[in-house]
Short mmCIF file of C-alpha atoms and ligand atoms in Angstrom, two decimals:
data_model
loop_
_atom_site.label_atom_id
_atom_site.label_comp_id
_atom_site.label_asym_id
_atom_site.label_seq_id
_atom_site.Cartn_x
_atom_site.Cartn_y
_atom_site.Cartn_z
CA UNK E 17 0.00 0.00 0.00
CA UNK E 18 0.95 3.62 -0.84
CA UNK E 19 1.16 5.94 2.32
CA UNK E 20 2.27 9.25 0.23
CA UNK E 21 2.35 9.97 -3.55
CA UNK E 22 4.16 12.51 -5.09
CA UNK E 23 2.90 13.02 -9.28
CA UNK E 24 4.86 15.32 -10.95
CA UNK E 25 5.06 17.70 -8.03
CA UNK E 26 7.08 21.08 -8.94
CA UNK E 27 8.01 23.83 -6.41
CA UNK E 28 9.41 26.93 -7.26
CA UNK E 29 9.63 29.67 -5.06
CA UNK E 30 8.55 33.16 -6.17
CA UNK E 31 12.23 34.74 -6.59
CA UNK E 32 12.13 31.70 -9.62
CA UNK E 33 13.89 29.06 -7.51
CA UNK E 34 13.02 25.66 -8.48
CA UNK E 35 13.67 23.68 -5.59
CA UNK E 36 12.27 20.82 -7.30
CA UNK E 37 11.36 20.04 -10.92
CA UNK E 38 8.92 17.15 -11.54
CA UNK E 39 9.19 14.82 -8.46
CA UNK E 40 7.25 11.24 -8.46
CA UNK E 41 7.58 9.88 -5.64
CA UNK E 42 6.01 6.48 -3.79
CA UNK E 43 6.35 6.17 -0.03
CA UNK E 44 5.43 2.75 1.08
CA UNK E 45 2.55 2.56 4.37
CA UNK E 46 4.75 1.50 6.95
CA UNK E 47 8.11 2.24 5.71
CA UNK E 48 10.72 4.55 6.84
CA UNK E 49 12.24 6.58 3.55
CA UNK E 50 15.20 8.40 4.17
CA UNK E 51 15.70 11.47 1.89
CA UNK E 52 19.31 12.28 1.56
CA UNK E 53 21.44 14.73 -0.67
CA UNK E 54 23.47 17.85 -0.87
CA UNK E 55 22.27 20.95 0.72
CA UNK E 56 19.97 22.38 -1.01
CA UNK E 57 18.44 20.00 -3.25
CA UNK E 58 15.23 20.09 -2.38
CA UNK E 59 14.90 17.68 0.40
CA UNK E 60 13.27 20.19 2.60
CA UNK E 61 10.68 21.46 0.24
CA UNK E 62 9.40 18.15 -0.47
CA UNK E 63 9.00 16.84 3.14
CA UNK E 64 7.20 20.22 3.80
CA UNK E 65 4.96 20.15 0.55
CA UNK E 66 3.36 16.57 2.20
CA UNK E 67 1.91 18.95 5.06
CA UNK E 68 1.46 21.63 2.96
CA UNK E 69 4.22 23.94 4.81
CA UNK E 70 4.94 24.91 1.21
CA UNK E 71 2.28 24.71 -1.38
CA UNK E 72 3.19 23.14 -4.91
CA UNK E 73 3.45 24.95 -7.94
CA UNK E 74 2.00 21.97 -9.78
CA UNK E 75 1.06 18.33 -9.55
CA UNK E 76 -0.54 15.76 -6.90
CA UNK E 77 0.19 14.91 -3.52
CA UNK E 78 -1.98 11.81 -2.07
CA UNK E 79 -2.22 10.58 0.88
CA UNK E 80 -3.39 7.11 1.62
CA UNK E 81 -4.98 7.56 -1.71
CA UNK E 82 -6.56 11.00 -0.77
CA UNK E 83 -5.66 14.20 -3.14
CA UNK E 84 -4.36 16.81 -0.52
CA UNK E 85 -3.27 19.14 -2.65
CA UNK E 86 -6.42 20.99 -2.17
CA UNK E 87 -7.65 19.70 1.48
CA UNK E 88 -7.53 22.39 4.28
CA UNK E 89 -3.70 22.61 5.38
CA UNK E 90 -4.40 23.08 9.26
CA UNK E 91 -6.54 19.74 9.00
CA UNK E 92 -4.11 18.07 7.42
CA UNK E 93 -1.18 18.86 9.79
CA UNK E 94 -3.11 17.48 12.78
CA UNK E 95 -3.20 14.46 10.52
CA UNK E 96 0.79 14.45 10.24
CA UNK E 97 3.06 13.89 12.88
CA UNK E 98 6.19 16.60 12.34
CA UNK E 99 9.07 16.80 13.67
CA UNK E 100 12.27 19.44 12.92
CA UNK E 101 15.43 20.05 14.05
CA UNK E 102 16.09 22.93 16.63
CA UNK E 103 12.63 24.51 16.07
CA UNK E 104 9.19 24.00 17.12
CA UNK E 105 9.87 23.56 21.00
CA UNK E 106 7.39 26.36 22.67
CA UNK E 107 9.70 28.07 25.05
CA UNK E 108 7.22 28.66 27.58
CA UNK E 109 5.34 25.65 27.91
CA UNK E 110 6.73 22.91 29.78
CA UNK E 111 7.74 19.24 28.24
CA UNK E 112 4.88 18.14 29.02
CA UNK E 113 2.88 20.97 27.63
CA UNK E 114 4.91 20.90 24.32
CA UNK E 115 3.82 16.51 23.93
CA UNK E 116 0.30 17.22 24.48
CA UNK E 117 -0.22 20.29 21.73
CA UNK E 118 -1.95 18.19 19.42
CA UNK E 119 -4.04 16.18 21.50
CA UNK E 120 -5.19 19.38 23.04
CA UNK E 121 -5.98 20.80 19.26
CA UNK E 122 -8.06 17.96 18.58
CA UNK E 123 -9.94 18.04 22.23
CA UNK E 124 -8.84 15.16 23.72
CA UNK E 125 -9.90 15.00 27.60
CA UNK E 126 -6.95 15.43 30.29
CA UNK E 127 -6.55 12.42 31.42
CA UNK E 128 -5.97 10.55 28.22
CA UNK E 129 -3.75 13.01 27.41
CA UNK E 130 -1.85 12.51 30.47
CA UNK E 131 -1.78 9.04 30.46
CA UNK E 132 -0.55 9.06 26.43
CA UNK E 133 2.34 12.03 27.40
CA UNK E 134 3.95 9.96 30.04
CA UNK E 135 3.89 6.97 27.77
CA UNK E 136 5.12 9.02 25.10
CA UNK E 137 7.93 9.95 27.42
CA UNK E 138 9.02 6.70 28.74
CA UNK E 139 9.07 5.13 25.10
CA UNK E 140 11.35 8.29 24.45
CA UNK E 141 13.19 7.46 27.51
CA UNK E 142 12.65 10.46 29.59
CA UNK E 143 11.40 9.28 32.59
CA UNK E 144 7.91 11.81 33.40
CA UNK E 145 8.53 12.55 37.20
CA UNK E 146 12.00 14.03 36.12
CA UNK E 147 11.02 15.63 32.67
CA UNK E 148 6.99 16.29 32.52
CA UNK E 149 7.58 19.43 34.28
CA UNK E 150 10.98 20.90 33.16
CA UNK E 151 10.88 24.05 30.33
CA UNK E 152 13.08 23.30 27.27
CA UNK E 153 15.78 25.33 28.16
CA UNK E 154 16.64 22.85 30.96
CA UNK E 155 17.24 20.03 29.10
CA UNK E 156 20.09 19.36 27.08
CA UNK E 157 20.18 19.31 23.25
CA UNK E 158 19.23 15.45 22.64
CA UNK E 159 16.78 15.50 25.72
CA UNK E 160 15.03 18.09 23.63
CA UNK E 161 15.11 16.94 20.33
CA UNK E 162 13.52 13.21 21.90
CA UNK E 163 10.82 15.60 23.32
CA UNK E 164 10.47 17.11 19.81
CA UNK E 165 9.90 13.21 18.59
CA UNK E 166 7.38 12.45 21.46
CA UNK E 167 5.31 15.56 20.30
CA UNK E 168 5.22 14.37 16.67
CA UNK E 169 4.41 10.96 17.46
CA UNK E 170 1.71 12.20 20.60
CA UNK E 171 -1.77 10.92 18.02
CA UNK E 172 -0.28 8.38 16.50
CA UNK E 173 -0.12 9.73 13.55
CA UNK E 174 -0.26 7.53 10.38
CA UNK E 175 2.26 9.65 8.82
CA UNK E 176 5.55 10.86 10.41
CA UNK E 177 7.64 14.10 8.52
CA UNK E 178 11.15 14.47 10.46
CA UNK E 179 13.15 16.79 9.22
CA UNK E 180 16.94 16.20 10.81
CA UNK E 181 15.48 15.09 13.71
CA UNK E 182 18.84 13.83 15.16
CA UNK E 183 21.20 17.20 14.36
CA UNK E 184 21.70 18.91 17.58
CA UNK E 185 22.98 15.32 19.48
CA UNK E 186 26.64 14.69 19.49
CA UNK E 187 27.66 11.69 17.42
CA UNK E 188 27.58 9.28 20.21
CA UNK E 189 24.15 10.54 21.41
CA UNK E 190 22.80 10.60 17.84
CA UNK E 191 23.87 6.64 17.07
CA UNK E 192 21.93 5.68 20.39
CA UNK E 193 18.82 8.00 19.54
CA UNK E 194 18.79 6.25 16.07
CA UNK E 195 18.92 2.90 17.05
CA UNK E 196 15.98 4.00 19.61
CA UNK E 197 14.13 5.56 17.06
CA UNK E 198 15.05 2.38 14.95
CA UNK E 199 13.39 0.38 17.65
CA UNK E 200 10.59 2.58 18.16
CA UNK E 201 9.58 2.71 14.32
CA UNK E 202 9.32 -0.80 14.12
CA UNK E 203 7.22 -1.31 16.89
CA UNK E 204 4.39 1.70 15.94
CA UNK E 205 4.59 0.92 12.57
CA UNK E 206 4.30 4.62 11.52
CA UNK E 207 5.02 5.24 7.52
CA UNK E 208 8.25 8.08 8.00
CA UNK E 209 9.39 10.33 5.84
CA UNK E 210 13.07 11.52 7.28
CA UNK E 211 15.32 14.13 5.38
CA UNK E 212 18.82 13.69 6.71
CA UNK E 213 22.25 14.69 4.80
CA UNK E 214 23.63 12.06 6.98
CA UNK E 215 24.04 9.07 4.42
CA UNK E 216 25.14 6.46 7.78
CA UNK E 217 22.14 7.66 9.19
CA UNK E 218 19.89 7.16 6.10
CA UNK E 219 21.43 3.85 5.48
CA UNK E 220 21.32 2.95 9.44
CA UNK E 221 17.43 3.75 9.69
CA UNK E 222 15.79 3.64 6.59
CA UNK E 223 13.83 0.63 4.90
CA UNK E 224 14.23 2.30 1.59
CA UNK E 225 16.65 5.28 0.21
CA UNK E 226 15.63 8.10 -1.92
CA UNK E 227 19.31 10.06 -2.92
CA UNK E 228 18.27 12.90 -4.05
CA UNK E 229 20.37 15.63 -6.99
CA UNK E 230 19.46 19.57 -7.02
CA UNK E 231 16.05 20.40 -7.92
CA UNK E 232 14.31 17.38 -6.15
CA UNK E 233 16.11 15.19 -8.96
CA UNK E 234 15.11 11.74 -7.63
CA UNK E 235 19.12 10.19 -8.79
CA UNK E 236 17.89 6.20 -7.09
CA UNK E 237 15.24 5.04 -4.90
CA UNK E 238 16.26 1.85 -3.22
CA UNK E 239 16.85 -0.28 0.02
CA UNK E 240 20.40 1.07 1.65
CA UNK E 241 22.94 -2.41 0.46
CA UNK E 242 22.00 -1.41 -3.08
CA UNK E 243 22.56 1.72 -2.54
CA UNK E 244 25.55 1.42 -1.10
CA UNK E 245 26.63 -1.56 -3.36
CA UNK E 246 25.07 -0.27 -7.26
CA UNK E 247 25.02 3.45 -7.00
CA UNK E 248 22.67 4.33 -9.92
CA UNK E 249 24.63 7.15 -11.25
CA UNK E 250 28.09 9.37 -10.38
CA UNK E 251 25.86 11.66 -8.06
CA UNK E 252 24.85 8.53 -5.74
CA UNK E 253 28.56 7.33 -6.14
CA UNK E 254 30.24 10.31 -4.95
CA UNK E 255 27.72 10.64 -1.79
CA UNK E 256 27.89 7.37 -0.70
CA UNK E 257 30.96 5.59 -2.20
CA UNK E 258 33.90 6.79 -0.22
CA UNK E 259 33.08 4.97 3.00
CA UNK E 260 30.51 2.62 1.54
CA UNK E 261 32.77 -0.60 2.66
CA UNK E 262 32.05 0.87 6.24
CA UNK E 263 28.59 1.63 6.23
CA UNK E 264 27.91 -1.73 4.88
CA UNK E 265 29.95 -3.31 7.57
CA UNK E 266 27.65 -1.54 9.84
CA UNK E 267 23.95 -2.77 8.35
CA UNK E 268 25.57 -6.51 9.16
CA UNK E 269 25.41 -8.99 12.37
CA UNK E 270 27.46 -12.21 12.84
CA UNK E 271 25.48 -15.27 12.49
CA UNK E 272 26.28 -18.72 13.98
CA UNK E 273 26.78 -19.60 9.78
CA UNK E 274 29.68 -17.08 9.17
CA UNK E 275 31.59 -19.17 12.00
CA UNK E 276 34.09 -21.79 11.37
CA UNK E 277 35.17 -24.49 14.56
CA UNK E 278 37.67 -23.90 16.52
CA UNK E 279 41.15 -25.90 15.23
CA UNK E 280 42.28 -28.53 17.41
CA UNK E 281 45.16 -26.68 19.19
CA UNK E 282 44.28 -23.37 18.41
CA UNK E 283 44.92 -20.80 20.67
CA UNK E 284 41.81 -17.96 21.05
CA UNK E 285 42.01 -15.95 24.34
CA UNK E 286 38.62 -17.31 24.82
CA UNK E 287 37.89 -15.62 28.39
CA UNK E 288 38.08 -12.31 26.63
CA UNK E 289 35.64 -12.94 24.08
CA UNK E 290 33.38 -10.00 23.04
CA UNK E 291 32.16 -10.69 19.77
CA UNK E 292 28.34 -12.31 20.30
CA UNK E 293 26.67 -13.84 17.40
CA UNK E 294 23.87 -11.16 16.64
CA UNK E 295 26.07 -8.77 17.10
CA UNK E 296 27.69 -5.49 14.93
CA UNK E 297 29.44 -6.85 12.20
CA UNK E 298 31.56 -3.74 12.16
CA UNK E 299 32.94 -4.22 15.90
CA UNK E 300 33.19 -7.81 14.85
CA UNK E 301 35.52 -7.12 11.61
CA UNK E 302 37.51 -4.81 14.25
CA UNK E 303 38.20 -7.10 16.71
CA UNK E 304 39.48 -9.80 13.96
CA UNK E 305 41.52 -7.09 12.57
CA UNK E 306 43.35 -5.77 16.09
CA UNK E 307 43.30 -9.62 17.07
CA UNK E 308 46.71 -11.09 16.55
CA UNK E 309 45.90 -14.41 15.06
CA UNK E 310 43.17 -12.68 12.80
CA UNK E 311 40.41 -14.58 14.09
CA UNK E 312 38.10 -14.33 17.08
CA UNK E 313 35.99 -16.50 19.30
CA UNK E 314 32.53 -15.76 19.39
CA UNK E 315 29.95 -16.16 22.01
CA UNK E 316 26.84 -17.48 21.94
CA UNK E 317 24.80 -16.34 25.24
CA UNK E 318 27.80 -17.22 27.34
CA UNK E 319 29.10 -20.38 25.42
CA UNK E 320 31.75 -19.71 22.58
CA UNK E 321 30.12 -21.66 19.42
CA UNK E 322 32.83 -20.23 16.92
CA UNK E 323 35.43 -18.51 15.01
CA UNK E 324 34.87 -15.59 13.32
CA UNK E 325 38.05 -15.05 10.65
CA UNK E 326 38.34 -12.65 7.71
CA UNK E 327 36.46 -15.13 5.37
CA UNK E 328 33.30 -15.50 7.98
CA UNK E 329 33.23 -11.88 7.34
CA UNK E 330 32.81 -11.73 4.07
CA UNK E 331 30.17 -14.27 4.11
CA UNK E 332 28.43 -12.20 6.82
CA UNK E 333 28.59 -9.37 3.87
CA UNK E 334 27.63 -11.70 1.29
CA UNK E 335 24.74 -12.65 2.60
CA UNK E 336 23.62 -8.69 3.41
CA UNK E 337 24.64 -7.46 -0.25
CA UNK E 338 22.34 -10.98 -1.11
CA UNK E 339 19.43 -11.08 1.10
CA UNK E 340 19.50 -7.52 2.39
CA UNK E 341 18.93 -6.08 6.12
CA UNK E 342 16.73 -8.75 7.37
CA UNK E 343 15.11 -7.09 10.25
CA UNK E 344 14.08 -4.03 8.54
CA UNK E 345 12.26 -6.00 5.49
CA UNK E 346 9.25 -6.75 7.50
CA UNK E 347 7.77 -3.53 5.98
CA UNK E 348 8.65 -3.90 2.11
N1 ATP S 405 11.26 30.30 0.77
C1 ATP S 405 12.16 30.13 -0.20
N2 ATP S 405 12.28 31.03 -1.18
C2 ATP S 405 13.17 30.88 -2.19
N3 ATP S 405 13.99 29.82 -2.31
C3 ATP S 405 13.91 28.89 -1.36
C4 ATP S 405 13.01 28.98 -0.24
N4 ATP S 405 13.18 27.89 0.53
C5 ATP S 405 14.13 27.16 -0.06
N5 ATP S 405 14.58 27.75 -1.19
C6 ATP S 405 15.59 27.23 -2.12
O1 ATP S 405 15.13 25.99 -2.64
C7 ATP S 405 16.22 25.08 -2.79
C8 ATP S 405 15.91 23.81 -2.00
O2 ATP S 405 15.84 24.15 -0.63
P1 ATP S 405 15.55 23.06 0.49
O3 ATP S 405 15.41 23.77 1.77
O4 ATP S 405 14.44 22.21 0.05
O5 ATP S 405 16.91 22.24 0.44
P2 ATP S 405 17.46 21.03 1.37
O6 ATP S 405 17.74 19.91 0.45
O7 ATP S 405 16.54 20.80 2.49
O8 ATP S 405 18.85 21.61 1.90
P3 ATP S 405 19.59 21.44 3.34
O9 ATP S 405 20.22 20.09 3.34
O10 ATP S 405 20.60 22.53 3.31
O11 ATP S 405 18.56 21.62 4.41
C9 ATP S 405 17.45 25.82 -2.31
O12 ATP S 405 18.09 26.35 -3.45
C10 ATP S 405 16.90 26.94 -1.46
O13 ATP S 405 17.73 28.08 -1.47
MG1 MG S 406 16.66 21.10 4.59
#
């Protein structure tokens, strides 16, 4: 099913700026689509013409089948979780406060909109009896943006927009709000919509890829391994190629088939063991590379079932570049 449809959209801005062309565009219901590109391509624009932030010049925007091109925008926005980075925090009203805006817009009672804040805020991981009550300027960048998340997601909207959700957070901060939000998407089931120029990120989160080229130029449209592994032209190469090797290492787990036995006599410094089989296949290709022997053991809850050696890793790629990221194709 088709959550969002872009036909032959076109936006240009009265000064003449065409900040996108003739974009068609199919977002899948339950996906998460990463837009990603160079500044200034467009990626903005298009996220904000499916809530009708910016009206297009031309063409069709449906959602779940409905024209909205010409549906009342304030409607529609309650309809459409949104979430940007920096902005859209109200100073003066408390965390709390900021969740519950929409619920309040559409007249839910207090109580369910208690009860839905708090759970908002635990699934966000900001525990309610230290956060419900605190104003945005005392929490800390990431803090806030997570509050900016629970106040897009506070009606369960069918539709998610983020917009660089994860900028402000320091790198460290921004991998562990990802994998959260990973987590988080495929539990709710929401269809997102996320504009990042962060191509790890896109390929980290997303089900599907959309690598975008000035003017809204659609370059490839495609799950992240193919994207990373058959760019469909130069423009896709040169935004994802350089550290593609990595950021495919990092969509990958060790399974108990990439292992080999361990040799009769071999000597693995089994009590130090770190590598678990489900684990990153990127700390797993660094620990065989720093390990001396260039193989590991690998545990399985606490029993070591394995070696993992420089060919189990690239069967553990293999099978990613084959089969794709299995946990995230429960949507496609
Ligand atoms: N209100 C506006 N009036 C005129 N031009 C605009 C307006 N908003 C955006 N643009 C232009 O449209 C083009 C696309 O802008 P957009 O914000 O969609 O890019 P983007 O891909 O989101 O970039 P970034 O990664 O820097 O956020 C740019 O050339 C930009 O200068
Ligand atoms: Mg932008």
């Amino acid at each position: 099913m088709t959550a969002i449809a872009f036909e032959h959209v076109r936006k240009e801005y009265p000064d003449g700026t065409v900040a996108v062309a003739d974009l068609s565009l199919e977002v899948r219901e339950h996906e998460l689509l990463a837009l990603v590109g160079p500044s200034g391509c467009g990626k903005s624009t298009t996220l904000r013409m499916a809530n009708r932030l910016v009206e297009p010049t031309s063409g069709r925007i449906l959602l779940g089948g409905e024209d909205v091109t010409h549906v009342d925008a304030v409607a529609l926005r309650r309809r459409i979780g949104y979430v940007i980075q920096n902005v859209g925090l109200f100073p003066h009203r408390t965390v709390e406060q900021n969740v519950a805006t929409v619920p309040r817009l559409l007249g839910w009672d207090r109580n369910r909109t208690r009860t839905r804040v708090g759970e908002l805020l635990e699934l966000m991981g900001l525990e309610p009896g230290r956060y419900a009550k605190r104003y945005p300027h005392e929490l800390s960048g990431g803090e806030r943006q997570r509050v900016g998340v629970a106040r897009g997601l506070a009606t369960d909207p069918p539709v998610l927009l983020m917009d660089e959700p994860f900028g402000a957070v320091d790198p460290v901060g921004r991998r562990r709000l990802q994998a959260e939000f990973r987590r988080i998407h495929s539990e709710i089931g929401t269809t997102v919509m996320l504009v990042t120029h962060d191509v790890d990120e896109a390929v980290q989160l997303a089900d599907r890829v959309a690598v975008f080229s000035r003017g809204g130029h659609l370059e490839q449209l495609d799950d992240p391994v193919r994207v990373l592994t058959a760019p469909a032209s130069d423009a896709v190469a040169d935004l994802v190629g350089r550290d593609a090797a990595t950021r495919l290492l990092g969509l990958g787990t060790v399974e108990r088939t990439d292992l080999r036995e361990i040799a009769l006599g071999e000597d693995l410094p089994t009590d130090r063991a770190t590598v678990r089989v489900g684990g990153s296949l990127s700390e797993a290709f660094s620990a065989v590379a720093e390990s001396r022997s260039g193989a590991v053991p690998v545990l399985d809850g606490d029993r070591t079932v394995g070696v993992l050696d420089g060919a189990g890793v690239l069967r553990a790629l293999r099978r990613i570049v084959d089969d794709g990221v299995p946990e995230r194709s429960a949507a496609l």
